[in-house]
Short mmCIF file of C-alpha atoms in Angstrom, two decimals:
data_model
loop_
_atom_site.label_atom_id
_atom_site.label_comp_id
_atom_site.label_asym_id
_atom_site.label_seq_id
_atom_site.Cartn_x
_atom_site.Cartn_y
_atom_site.Cartn_z
CA UNK A 1 54.66 -26.30 166.79
CA UNK A 2 54.38 -26.00 163.01
CA UNK A 3 56.55 -23.55 161.04
CA UNK A 4 53.62 -21.32 160.01
CA UNK A 5 52.60 -20.99 163.66
CA UNK A 6 56.19 -20.27 164.74
CA UNK A 7 56.61 -17.54 162.11
CA UNK A 8 53.23 -16.03 162.99
CA UNK A 9 54.18 -15.98 166.68
CA UNK A 10 57.43 -14.25 165.75
CA UNK A 11 55.63 -11.61 163.68
CA UNK A 12 52.04 -12.03 162.48
CA UNK A 13 52.64 -9.70 159.51
CA UNK A 14 55.38 -11.78 157.85
CA UNK A 15 54.49 -12.88 154.32
CA UNK A 16 55.05 -16.50 153.35
CA UNK A 17 55.63 -17.99 149.91
CA UNK A 18 52.77 -20.44 149.40
CA UNK A 19 53.76 -24.06 148.98
CA UNK A 20 57.31 -23.71 150.26
CA UNK A 21 56.80 -24.26 154.01
CA UNK A 22 59.34 -27.11 154.05
CA UNK A 23 62.01 -24.71 152.78
CA UNK A 24 61.61 -22.06 155.51
CA UNK A 25 64.84 -21.77 157.47
CA UNK A 26 63.86 -18.91 159.73
CA UNK A 27 63.23 -15.19 159.92
CA UNK A 28 65.56 -12.51 158.59
CA UNK A 29 65.91 -9.42 160.76
CA UNK A 30 67.43 -6.22 159.41
CA UNK A 31 68.09 -2.99 161.28
CA UNK A 32 65.40 -0.43 160.64
CA UNK A 33 63.38 -2.78 158.43
CA UNK A 34 60.55 -5.23 158.89
CA UNK A 35 61.38 -8.89 159.52
CA UNK A 36 60.90 -11.27 156.59
CA UNK A 37 60.66 -15.02 156.13
CA UNK A 38 63.88 -16.67 154.96
CA UNK A 39 63.87 -19.70 152.67
CA UNK A 40 66.49 -22.13 151.41
CA UNK A 41 66.50 -21.46 147.65
CA UNK A 42 67.72 -24.95 146.73
CA UNK A 43 64.97 -26.58 148.79
CA UNK A 44 62.35 -24.41 147.05
CA UNK A 45 63.53 -25.64 143.67
CA UNK A 46 63.61 -29.24 144.89
CA UNK A 47 60.01 -28.88 146.10
CA UNK A 48 58.98 -27.88 142.56
CA UNK A 49 60.82 -30.90 141.15
CA UNK A 50 59.29 -33.35 143.65
CA UNK A 51 55.80 -31.88 143.94
CA UNK A 52 55.17 -30.68 140.40
CA UNK A 53 57.28 -33.13 138.38
CA UNK A 54 59.42 -30.44 136.77
CA UNK A 55 62.96 -31.03 135.64
CA UNK A 56 65.56 -29.16 137.67
CA UNK A 57 65.99 -26.63 134.86
CA UNK A 58 62.22 -26.08 134.56
CA UNK A 59 61.90 -25.68 138.32
CA UNK A 60 64.76 -23.20 138.47
CA UNK A 61 63.29 -21.09 135.66
CA UNK A 62 59.81 -21.22 137.20
CA UNK A 63 61.16 -20.32 140.63
CA UNK A 64 63.23 -17.40 139.37
CA UNK A 65 60.36 -15.88 137.40
CA UNK A 66 57.35 -16.64 139.63
CA UNK A 67 58.78 -16.69 143.14
CA UNK A 68 62.09 -14.87 143.26
CA UNK A 69 60.78 -12.28 140.82
CA UNK A 70 57.60 -11.59 142.78
CA UNK A 71 58.15 -8.34 144.67
CA UNK A 72 55.34 -7.70 147.17
CA UNK A 73 56.90 -4.84 149.10
CA UNK A 74 59.13 -4.65 152.14
CA UNK A 75 57.74 -7.92 153.46
CA UNK A 76 58.86 -9.94 150.41
CA UNK A 77 60.61 -13.10 151.66
CA UNK A 78 64.33 -13.65 151.11
CA UNK A 79 65.72 -16.75 149.41
CA UNK A 80 69.14 -17.84 150.57
CA UNK A 81 71.52 -19.88 148.48
CA UNK A 82 73.45 -21.99 150.94
CA UNK A 83 77.07 -23.02 150.60
CA UNK A 84 77.35 -26.69 149.74
CA UNK A 85 80.98 -27.80 149.59
CA UNK A 86 81.97 -30.44 147.07
CA UNK A 87 83.04 -33.62 148.78
#
């Protein structure tokens, strides 16, 4: 099963951020609110670097303005910054 199909089976009304399917980590459920798609923020930025040839700084700026800054209502996806310990 592909991630888009899994999310749609979970809730067909969940909005997805186009082009970032590989960064979906699941669905965020909140009491009294609609479920939303949850993405790994770092993977989204890496997708922009790999796919679009941006530098990391360009990708981060683009992501923050065009993706993170795009409010589309209560179904707007969440972008999670994961803890990555220094080894």
